[in-house]
PDB file of C-alpha atoms in Angstrom:
ATOM      1  CA  UNK X 838     -32.662 -17.600 -11.473  1.00 61.00           C
ATOM      2  CA  UNK X 839     -34.110 -20.941 -10.339  1.00 71.00           C
ATOM      3  CA  UNK X 840     -37.566 -19.896 -11.571  1.00 72.00           C
ATOM      4  CA  UNK X 841     -36.194 -19.192 -15.052  1.00 70.00           C
ATOM      5  CA  UNK X 842     -34.196 -22.446 -15.015  1.00 76.00           C
ATOM      6  CA  UNK X 843     -37.365 -24.362 -14.113  1.00 81.00           C
ATOM      7  CA  UNK X 844     -39.159 -22.695 -17.029  1.00 76.00           C
ATOM      8  CA  UNK X 845     -36.341 -23.780 -19.376  1.00 77.00           C
ATOM      9  CA  UNK X 846     -36.757 -27.359 -18.143  1.00 82.00           C
ATOM     10  CA  UNK X 847     -40.522 -27.229 -18.720  1.00 83.00           C
ATOM     11  CA  UNK X 848     -40.000 -25.920 -22.255  1.00 78.00           C
ATOM     12  CA  UNK X 849     -37.443 -28.633 -22.960  1.00 78.00           C
ATOM     13  CA  UNK X 850     -39.745 -31.376 -21.721  1.00 79.00           C
ATOM     14  CA  UNK X 851     -42.423 -30.276 -24.192  1.00 80.00           C
ATOM     15  CA  UNK X 852     -40.209 -31.283 -27.117  1.00 76.00           C
ATOM     16  CA  UNK X 853     -41.726 -34.521 -28.430  1.00 79.00           C
ATOM     17  CA  UNK X 854     -38.640 -35.276 -30.514  1.00 77.00           C
ATOM     18  CA  UNK X 855     -36.749 -35.874 -27.276  1.00 78.00           C
ATOM     19  CA  UNK X 856     -39.149 -38.605 -26.195  1.00 80.00           C
ATOM     20  CA  UNK X 857     -38.884 -40.242 -29.605  1.00 84.00           C
ATOM     21  CA  UNK X 858     -35.092 -40.228 -29.409  1.00 79.00           C
ATOM     22  CA  UNK X 859     -35.139 -41.461 -25.816  1.00 80.00           C
ATOM     23  CA  UNK X 860     -37.592 -44.247 -26.704  1.00 83.00           C
ATOM     24  CA  UNK X 861     -35.478 -45.413 -29.640  1.00 82.00           C
ATOM     25  CA  UNK X 862     -32.381 -45.230 -27.489  1.00 79.00           C
ATOM     26  CA  UNK X 863     -33.946 -47.311 -24.738  1.00 80.00           C
ATOM     27  CA  UNK X 864     -35.033 -49.970 -27.223  1.00 82.00           C
ATOM     28  CA  UNK X 865     -31.529 -50.136 -28.659  1.00 75.00           C
ATOM     29  CA  UNK X 866     -29.990 -50.331 -25.194  1.00 73.00           C
ATOM     30  CA  UNK X 867     -32.262 -53.131 -23.997  1.00 73.00           C
ATOM     31  CA  UNK X 868     -31.858 -55.042 -27.255  1.00 72.00           C
ATOM     32  CA  UNK X 869     -28.068 -54.811 -27.082  1.00 66.00           C
ATOM     33  CA  UNK X 870     -27.448 -55.264 -23.375  1.00 62.00           C
ATOM     34  CA  UNK X 871     -30.240 -57.418 -21.967  1.00 56.00           C
ATOM     35  CA  UNK X 872     -29.795 -60.396 -24.291  1.00 52.00           C
ATOM     36  CA  UNK X 873     -27.357 -63.097 -23.219  1.00 47.00           C
ATOM     37  CA  UNK X 874     -26.689 -64.344 -26.738  1.00 46.00           C
ATOM     38  CA  UNK X 875     -26.137 -61.017 -28.445  1.00 52.00           C
ATOM     39  CA  UNK X 876     -23.063 -60.163 -30.421  1.00 51.00           C
ATOM     40  CA  UNK X 877     -21.297 -56.866 -30.964  1.00 51.00           C
ATOM     41  CA  UNK X 878     -17.891 -57.339 -32.554  1.00 48.00           C
ATOM     42  CA  UNK X 879     -14.912 -55.003 -32.553  1.00 49.00           C
ATOM     43  CA  UNK X 880     -12.434 -54.686 -35.385  1.00 48.00           C
ATOM     44  CA  UNK X 881     -10.385 -57.452 -33.751  1.00 51.00           C
ATOM     45  CA  UNK X 882     -13.356 -59.829 -33.774  1.00 49.00           C
ATOM     46  CA  UNK X 883     -13.933 -59.572 -30.009  1.00 52.00           C
ATOM     47  CA  UNK X 884     -17.569 -59.906 -28.930  1.00 55.00           C
ATOM     48  CA  UNK X 885     -18.094 -57.058 -26.488  1.00 57.00           C
ATOM     49  CA  UNK X 886     -21.265 -58.645 -25.116  1.00 60.00           C
ATOM     50  CA  UNK X 887     -19.475 -61.771 -23.867  1.00 65.00           C
ATOM     51  CA  UNK X 888     -17.781 -60.033 -20.957  1.00 68.00           C
ATOM     52  CA  UNK X 889     -19.097 -57.610 -18.377  1.00 67.00           C
ATOM     53  CA  UNK X 890     -16.306 -55.164 -19.173  1.00 67.00           C
ATOM     54  CA  UNK X 891     -17.325 -55.294 -22.830  1.00 69.00           C
ATOM     55  CA  UNK X 892     -20.981 -54.782 -21.952  1.00 71.00           C
ATOM     56  CA  UNK X 893     -20.141 -51.691 -19.932  1.00 72.00           C
ATOM     57  CA  UNK X 894     -17.919 -50.330 -22.707  1.00 72.00           C
ATOM     58  CA  UNK X 895     -20.669 -50.843 -25.283  1.00 75.00           C
ATOM     59  CA  UNK X 896     -23.320 -49.468 -22.941  1.00 78.00           C
ATOM     60  CA  UNK X 897     -21.312 -46.388 -22.011  1.00 78.00           C
ATOM     61  CA  UNK X 898     -20.600 -45.661 -25.672  1.00 78.00           C
ATOM     62  CA  UNK X 899     -24.283 -45.948 -26.604  1.00 82.00           C
ATOM     63  CA  UNK X 900     -25.560 -43.997 -23.588  1.00 85.00           C
ATOM     64  CA  UNK X 901     -22.966 -41.296 -24.276  1.00 83.00           C
ATOM     65  CA  UNK X 902     -23.875 -41.088 -27.968  1.00 84.00           C
ATOM     66  CA  UNK X 903     -27.661 -41.041 -27.522  1.00 86.00           C
ATOM     67  CA  UNK X 904     -27.426 -38.860 -24.424  1.00 86.00           C
ATOM     68  CA  UNK X 905     -25.341 -36.327 -26.346  1.00 86.00           C
ATOM     69  CA  UNK X 906     -27.757 -36.399 -29.293  1.00 87.00           C
ATOM     70  CA  UNK X 907     -30.697 -35.768 -26.964  1.00 87.00           C
ATOM     71  CA  UNK X 908     -28.725 -32.994 -25.252  1.00 89.00           C
ATOM     72  CA  UNK X 909     -27.998 -31.290 -28.569  1.00 90.00           C
ATOM     73  CA  UNK X 910     -31.672 -31.417 -29.591  1.00 87.00           C
ATOM     74  CA  UNK X 911     -32.955 -29.995 -26.312  1.00 85.00           C
ATOM     75  CA  UNK X 912     -30.331 -27.217 -26.038  1.00 88.00           C
ATOM     76  CA  UNK X 913     -30.002 -26.052 -29.648  1.00 87.00           C
ATOM     77  CA  UNK X 914     -33.041 -23.756 -29.544  1.00 82.00           C
ATOM     78  CA  UNK X 915     -33.165 -22.616 -25.917  1.00 80.00           C
ATOM     79  CA  UNK X 916     -31.494 -19.236 -26.429  1.00 77.00           C
ATOM     80  CA  UNK X 917     -32.864 -18.543 -29.952  1.00 76.00           C
ATOM     81  CA  UNK X 918     -36.381 -19.493 -28.781  1.00 76.00           C
ATOM     82  CA  UNK X 919     -36.377 -16.976 -25.948  1.00 71.00           C
ATOM     83  CA  UNK X 920     -35.166 -14.178 -28.219  1.00 71.00           C
ATOM     84  CA  UNK X 921     -37.510 -15.062 -31.102  1.00 73.00           C
ATOM     85  CA  UNK X 922     -40.525 -15.083 -28.780  1.00 66.00           C
ATOM     86  CA  UNK X 923     -39.171 -11.912 -27.135  1.00 63.00           C
ATOM     87  CA  UNK X 924     -39.980 -13.440 -23.756  1.00 61.00           C
ATOM     88  CA  UNK X 925     -36.448 -12.484 -22.789  1.00 61.00           C
ATOM     89  CA  UNK X 926     -37.643  -8.850 -22.619  1.00 57.00           C
ATOM     90  CA  UNK X 927     -40.079  -9.756 -19.850  1.00 58.00           C
ATOM     91  CA  UNK X 928     -37.163 -11.095 -17.843  1.00 58.00           C
ATOM     92  CA  UNK X 929     -34.712  -8.290 -18.522  1.00 57.00           C
ATOM     93  CA  UNK X 930     -37.141  -5.567 -17.364  1.00 56.00           C
ATOM     94  CA  UNK X 931     -37.014  -7.160 -13.932  1.00 61.00           C
ATOM     95  CA  UNK X 932     -34.229  -6.386 -11.442  1.00 57.00           C
ATOM     96  CA  UNK X 933     -32.032  -9.314 -12.495  1.00 64.00           C
ATOM     97  CA  UNK X 934     -28.552  -9.361 -13.979  1.00 68.00           C
ATOM     98  CA  UNK X 935     -28.069 -10.656 -17.507  1.00 68.00           C
ATOM     99  CA  UNK X 936     -25.487 -13.152 -16.227  1.00 70.00           C
ATOM    100  CA  UNK X 937     -28.226 -14.624 -14.029  1.00 74.00           C
ATOM    101  CA  UNK X 938     -30.384 -15.124 -17.113  1.00 74.00           C
ATOM    102  CA  UNK X 939     -27.474 -16.797 -18.906  1.00 75.00           C
ATOM    103  CA  UNK X 940     -26.836 -18.985 -15.877  1.00 80.00           C
ATOM    104  CA  UNK X 941     -30.505 -19.982 -15.766  1.00 81.00           C
ATOM    105  CA  UNK X 942     -30.416 -21.016 -19.445  1.00 81.00           C
ATOM    106  CA  UNK X 943     -27.341 -23.128 -18.789  1.00 86.00           C
ATOM    107  CA  UNK X 944     -28.637 -24.652 -15.580  1.00 88.00           C
ATOM    108  CA  UNK X 945     -31.990 -25.521 -17.132  1.00 88.00           C
ATOM    109  CA  UNK X 946     -30.347 -27.158 -20.135  1.00 89.00           C
ATOM    110  CA  UNK X 947     -27.876 -29.164 -18.052  1.00 91.00           C
ATOM    111  CA  UNK X 948     -30.537 -30.386 -15.610  1.00 91.00           C
ATOM    112  CA  UNK X 949     -32.806 -31.361 -18.518  1.00 89.00           C
ATOM    113  CA  UNK X 950     -29.946 -33.282 -20.117  1.00 89.00           C
ATOM    114  CA  UNK X 951     -29.195 -35.071 -16.832  1.00 92.00           C
ATOM    115  CA  UNK X 952     -32.831 -36.110 -16.537  1.00 89.00           C
ATOM    116  CA  UNK X 953     -32.780 -37.807 -19.932  1.00 87.00           C
ATOM    117  CA  UNK X 954     -29.342 -39.269 -19.202  1.00 89.00           C
ATOM    118  CA  UNK X 955     -30.741 -40.937 -16.064  1.00 88.00           C
ATOM    119  CA  UNK X 956     -33.516 -42.456 -18.181  1.00 86.00           C
ATOM    120  CA  UNK X 957     -31.046 -43.667 -20.809  1.00 84.00           C
ATOM    121  CA  UNK X 958     -28.812 -45.278 -18.173  1.00 85.00           C
ATOM    122  CA  UNK X 959     -31.522 -47.596 -16.799  1.00 84.00           C
ATOM    123  CA  UNK X 960     -30.668 -50.444 -19.242  1.00 81.00           C
ATOM    124  CA  UNK X 961     -27.152 -50.553 -17.807  1.00 81.00           C
ATOM    125  CA  UNK X 962     -28.634 -51.590 -14.480  1.00 82.00           C
ATOM    126  CA  UNK X 963     -30.777 -54.156 -16.320  1.00 78.00           C
ATOM    127  CA  UNK X 964     -27.636 -55.570 -17.908  1.00 74.00           C
ATOM    128  CA  UNK X 965     -26.019 -56.011 -14.492  1.00 76.00           C
ATOM    129  CA  UNK X 966     -29.166 -57.743 -13.245  1.00 77.00           C
ATOM    130  CA  UNK X 967     -29.307 -60.129 -16.227  1.00 73.00           C
ATOM    131  CA  UNK X 968     -25.672 -61.064 -15.714  1.00 71.00           C
ATOM    132  CA  UNK X 969     -26.099 -61.537 -11.939  1.00 73.00           C
ATOM    133  CA  UNK X 970     -23.673 -58.703 -11.221  1.00 74.00           C
ATOM    134  CA  UNK X 971     -25.767 -56.539  -8.938  1.00 80.00           C
ATOM    135  CA  UNK X 972     -22.739 -56.147  -6.689  1.00 80.00           C
ATOM    136  CA  UNK X 973     -21.412 -53.790  -9.384  1.00 78.00           C
ATOM    137  CA  UNK X 974     -24.346 -51.390  -9.078  1.00 84.00           C
ATOM    138  CA  UNK X 975     -22.362 -49.138  -6.667  1.00 87.00           C
ATOM    139  CA  UNK X 976     -19.517 -49.137  -9.189  1.00 84.00           C
ATOM    140  CA  UNK X 977     -21.915 -48.099 -11.957  1.00 84.00           C
ATOM    141  CA  UNK X 978     -23.252 -45.315  -9.756  1.00 88.00           C
ATOM    142  CA  UNK X 979     -19.671 -44.089  -9.307  1.00 88.00           C
ATOM    143  CA  UNK X 980     -19.044 -44.198 -13.071  1.00 87.00           C
ATOM    144  CA  UNK X 981     -22.213 -42.408 -14.192  1.00 90.00           C
ATOM    145  CA  UNK X 982     -21.018 -38.938 -13.057  1.00 92.00           C
ATOM    146  CA  UNK X 983     -18.465 -39.161 -15.873  1.00 91.00           C
ATOM    147  CA  UNK X 984     -21.310 -39.381 -18.384  1.00 91.00           C
ATOM    148  CA  UNK X 985     -23.071 -36.562 -16.544  1.00 93.00           C
ATOM    149  CA  UNK X 986     -19.938 -34.438 -16.942  1.00 93.00           C
ATOM    150  CA  UNK X 987     -19.794 -35.200 -20.670  1.00 92.00           C
ATOM    151  CA  UNK X 988     -23.463 -34.321 -21.143  1.00 92.00           C
ATOM    152  CA  UNK X 989     -22.963 -31.076 -19.225  1.00 93.00           C
ATOM    153  CA  UNK X 990     -20.034 -30.239 -21.520  1.00 92.00           C
ATOM    154  CA  UNK X 991     -22.169 -30.756 -24.633  1.00 92.00           C
ATOM    155  CA  UNK X 992     -25.100 -28.814 -23.161  1.00 91.00           C
ATOM    156  CA  UNK X 993     -22.846 -25.865 -22.298  1.00 90.00           C
ATOM    157  CA  UNK X 994     -21.139 -25.920 -25.699  1.00 91.00           C
ATOM    158  CA  UNK X 995     -24.390 -25.993 -27.684  1.00 91.00           C
ATOM    159  CA  UNK X 996     -25.891 -23.269 -25.483  1.00 89.00           C
ATOM    160  CA  UNK X 997     -22.796 -21.151 -26.137  1.00 88.00           C
ATOM    161  CA  UNK X 998     -22.934 -21.780 -29.884  1.00 89.00           C
ATOM    162  CA  UNK X 999     -26.686 -21.133 -30.095  1.00 87.00           C
ATOM    163  CA  UNK X1000     -26.185 -17.694 -28.590  1.00 82.00           C
ATOM    164  CA  UNK X1001     -24.253 -16.677 -31.710  1.00 84.00           C
ATOM    165  CA  UNK X1002     -25.382 -18.916 -34.579  1.00 85.00           C
ATOM    166  CA  UNK X1003     -28.753 -20.418 -35.625  1.00 87.00           C
ATOM    167  CA  UNK X1004     -29.953 -23.453 -33.708  1.00 85.00           C
ATOM    168  CA  UNK X1005     -29.347 -25.891 -36.576  1.00 88.00           C
ATOM    169  CA  UNK X1006     -25.772 -24.703 -36.985  1.00 91.00           C
ATOM    170  CA  UNK X1007     -25.222 -24.929 -33.218  1.00 90.00           C
ATOM    171  CA  UNK X1008     -26.538 -28.504 -33.269  1.00 90.00           C
ATOM    172  CA  UNK X1009     -24.228 -29.504 -36.126  1.00 92.00           C
ATOM    173  CA  UNK X1010     -21.181 -27.945 -34.487  1.00 91.00           C
ATOM    174  CA  UNK X1011     -22.087 -29.461 -31.130  1.00 89.00           C
ATOM    175  CA  UNK X1012     -22.334 -32.970 -32.597  1.00 90.00           C
ATOM    176  CA  UNK X1013     -19.078 -32.441 -34.482  1.00 90.00           C
ATOM    177  CA  UNK X1014     -17.285 -31.382 -31.291  1.00 88.00           C
ATOM    178  CA  UNK X1015     -18.734 -34.381 -29.451  1.00 88.00           C
ATOM    179  CA  UNK X1016     -17.462 -36.771 -32.139  1.00 87.00           C
ATOM    180  CA  UNK X1017     -14.034 -35.136 -32.187  1.00 87.00           C
ATOM    181  CA  UNK X1018     -13.900 -35.401 -28.396  1.00 86.00           C
ATOM    182  CA  UNK X1019     -15.037 -39.027 -28.435  1.00 84.00           C
ATOM    183  CA  UNK X1020     -12.232 -39.987 -30.826  1.00 82.00           C
ATOM    184  CA  UNK X1021      -9.682 -37.425 -29.690  1.00 77.00           C
ATOM    185  CA  UNK X1022      -7.263 -40.118 -28.479  1.00 72.00           C
ATOM    186  CA  UNK X1023      -7.128 -41.807 -31.875  1.00 73.00           C
ATOM    187  CA  UNK X1024      -6.945 -38.463 -33.670  1.00 71.00           C
ATOM    188  CA  UNK X1025      -4.135 -37.268 -31.413  1.00 68.00           C
ATOM    189  CA  UNK X1026      -2.242 -40.471 -32.232  1.00 68.00           C
ATOM    190  CA  UNK X1027      -2.659 -39.809 -35.954  1.00 67.00           C
ATOM    191  CA  UNK X1028      -1.521 -36.222 -35.502  1.00 62.00           C
ATOM    192  CA  UNK X1029       1.567 -37.331 -33.574  1.00 62.00           C
ATOM    193  CA  UNK X1030       2.439 -39.904 -36.219  1.00 67.00           C
ATOM    194  CA  UNK X1031       1.859 -37.507 -39.097  1.00 67.00           C
ATOM    195  CA  UNK X1032       4.840 -35.808 -40.748  1.00 66.00           C
ATOM    196  CA  UNK X1033       2.657 -33.082 -42.234  1.00 71.00           C
ATOM    197  CA  UNK X1034       3.482 -29.462 -41.531  1.00 67.00           C
ATOM    198  CA  UNK X1035      -0.132 -29.071 -40.371  1.00 64.00           C
ATOM    199  CA  UNK X1036       0.202 -31.780 -37.711  1.00 65.00           C
ATOM    200  CA  UNK X1037       1.111 -29.313 -34.883  1.00 71.00           C
ATOM    201  CA  UNK X1038      -1.921 -27.199 -35.776  1.00 71.00           C
ATOM    202  CA  UNK X1039      -4.102 -30.304 -35.689  1.00 68.00           C
ATOM    203  CA  UNK X1040      -2.808 -31.227 -32.231  1.00 70.00           C
ATOM    204  CA  UNK X1041      -3.561 -27.731 -30.945  1.00 73.00           C
ATOM    205  CA  UNK X1042      -7.085 -27.792 -32.381  1.00 74.00           C
ATOM    206  CA  UNK X1043      -7.735 -31.241 -30.902  1.00 74.00           C
ATOM    207  CA  UNK X1044      -6.687 -29.861 -27.552  1.00 75.00           C
ATOM    208  CA  UNK X1045      -9.652 -27.474 -27.757  1.00 81.00           C
ATOM    209  CA  UNK X1046     -12.351 -30.144 -28.184  1.00 86.00           C
ATOM    210  CA  UNK X1047     -14.278 -31.430 -25.131  1.00 88.00           C
ATOM    211  CA  UNK X1048     -12.520 -34.409 -23.477  1.00 88.00           C
ATOM    212  CA  UNK X1049     -15.623 -36.612 -23.648  1.00 89.00           C
ATOM    213  CA  UNK X1050     -13.797 -39.724 -24.860  1.00 87.00           C
ATOM    214  CA  UNK X1051     -11.052 -39.671 -22.247  1.00 88.00           C
ATOM    215  CA  UNK X1052     -13.511 -38.927 -19.419  1.00 90.00           C
ATOM    216  CA  UNK X1053     -15.789 -41.869 -20.242  1.00 87.00           C
ATOM    217  CA  UNK X1054     -12.797 -44.120 -20.929  1.00 85.00           C
ATOM    218  CA  UNK X1055     -11.328 -43.320 -17.539  1.00 88.00           C
ATOM    219  CA  UNK X1056     -14.644 -44.049 -15.813  1.00 87.00           C
ATOM    220  CA  UNK X1057     -14.742 -47.513 -17.398  1.00 83.00           C
ATOM    221  CA  UNK X1058     -11.609 -48.424 -15.465  1.00 84.00           C
ATOM    222  CA  UNK X1059     -13.825 -48.713 -12.404  1.00 83.00           C
ATOM    223  CA  UNK X1060     -15.175 -52.014 -13.789  1.00 76.00           C
ATOM    224  CA  UNK X1061     -11.694 -53.560 -14.052  1.00 76.00           C
ATOM    225  CA  UNK X1062     -10.048 -54.650 -10.832  1.00 75.00           C
ATOM    226  CA  UNK X1063      -6.630 -53.234 -10.149  1.00 78.00           C
ATOM    227  CA  UNK X1064      -6.988 -50.263 -12.496  1.00 82.00           C
ATOM    228  CA  UNK X1065      -5.984 -46.864 -11.133  1.00 85.00           C
ATOM    229  CA  UNK X1066      -7.929 -43.796 -12.124  1.00 88.00           C
ATOM    230  CA  UNK X1067      -6.176 -40.698 -13.411  1.00 89.00           C
ATOM    231  CA  UNK X1068      -8.174 -37.980 -11.678  1.00 90.00           C
ATOM    232  CA  UNK X1069      -6.407 -35.311 -13.737  1.00 90.00           C
ATOM    233  CA  UNK X1070      -8.669 -36.264 -16.657  1.00 91.00           C
ATOM    234  CA  UNK X1071     -11.801 -35.490 -14.650  1.00 93.00           C
ATOM    235  CA  UNK X1072     -10.254 -32.247 -13.407  1.00 93.00           C
ATOM    236  CA  UNK X1073      -9.493 -31.319 -17.015  1.00 91.00           C
ATOM    237  CA  UNK X1074     -13.134 -31.961 -17.916  1.00 92.00           C
ATOM    238  CA  UNK X1075     -14.344 -29.796 -15.035  1.00 94.00           C
ATOM    239  CA  UNK X1076     -11.970 -26.980 -16.023  1.00 93.00           C
ATOM    240  CA  UNK X1077     -13.194 -27.222 -19.605  1.00 92.00           C
ATOM    241  CA  UNK X1078     -16.799 -27.014 -18.379  1.00 92.00           C
ATOM    242  CA  UNK X1079     -15.983 -24.022 -16.184  1.00 92.00           C
ATOM    243  CA  UNK X1080     -14.384 -22.195 -19.127  1.00 92.00           C
ATOM    244  CA  UNK X1081     -17.321 -22.930 -21.454  1.00 89.00           C
ATOM    245  CA  UNK X1082     -19.829 -21.822 -18.808  1.00 87.00           C
ATOM    246  CA  UNK X1083     -17.904 -18.573 -18.407  1.00 88.00           C
ATOM    247  CA  UNK X1084     -17.823 -17.980 -22.159  1.00 88.00           C
ATOM    248  CA  UNK X1085     -21.540 -18.741 -22.398  1.00 84.00           C
ATOM    249  CA  UNK X1086     -22.436 -16.276 -19.674  1.00 79.00           C
ATOM    250  CA  UNK X1087     -20.286 -13.582 -21.313  1.00 81.00           C
ATOM    251  CA  UNK X1088     -21.727 -14.318 -24.757  1.00 79.00           C
ATOM    252  CA  UNK X1089     -25.359 -14.144 -23.658  1.00 71.00           C
ATOM    253  CA  UNK X1090     -24.606 -11.140 -21.451  1.00 65.00           C
ATOM    254  CA  UNK X1091     -23.391  -9.244 -24.526  1.00 66.00           C
ATOM    255  CA  UNK X1092     -26.136 -10.494 -26.849  1.00 63.00           C
ATOM    256  CA  UNK X1093     -28.528  -7.790 -27.938  1.00 58.00           C
ATOM    257  CA  UNK X1094     -32.109  -8.364 -26.818  1.00 54.00           C
TER     258      UNK X1094
END
């Protein structure tokens, strides 16, 4: 299983598009976070780059967005690629269970995504250095697992989708689910306020999207003194990941080779 996962990682790292996306992302991160005089305004006119809390909010949002985009690109073709090349047959003739193959695909994709996430997060440490806030490095290290959880959710979802639909369609659906999850709080508020007969259906559907927005939002509380974390949100994310992993294993296990 680990041998196959390592092969998935090697195949992912050969994708030059990933390095282009990561390079662009790093440039954007350094340009936005490292400059003292930068400006990034919210709808209320607040400059996020004036305060450390704002910098972390902006940085987390950008790392999460670019990290998810990179994750979608590197996971969208993992399963289709193995079946198109028919290399999966060479694995299945060996004494291994199909669920082990599915688990290796998932593990390889998640570890690859975490590798690029670690690269994308380096400007956040640069921002703390520029603002003489190195004492918050341990706090940042505590917050980054939330982004790792979100990336794992996207990797598992796209792997699941790509086992049943073409890679491009899996990528589109994965990005759509990420965006819905990122803005699920606002969308839930709209659904609650709506008087439409479809509002209950909308709330149910929103409950099925990955909780990426709430997970990253909860992690940001670590940078504000006196804030208490709601660990139920992280547990919900882990349960969601566990369910998606299970569905992925079942889906690939039943896929015809």
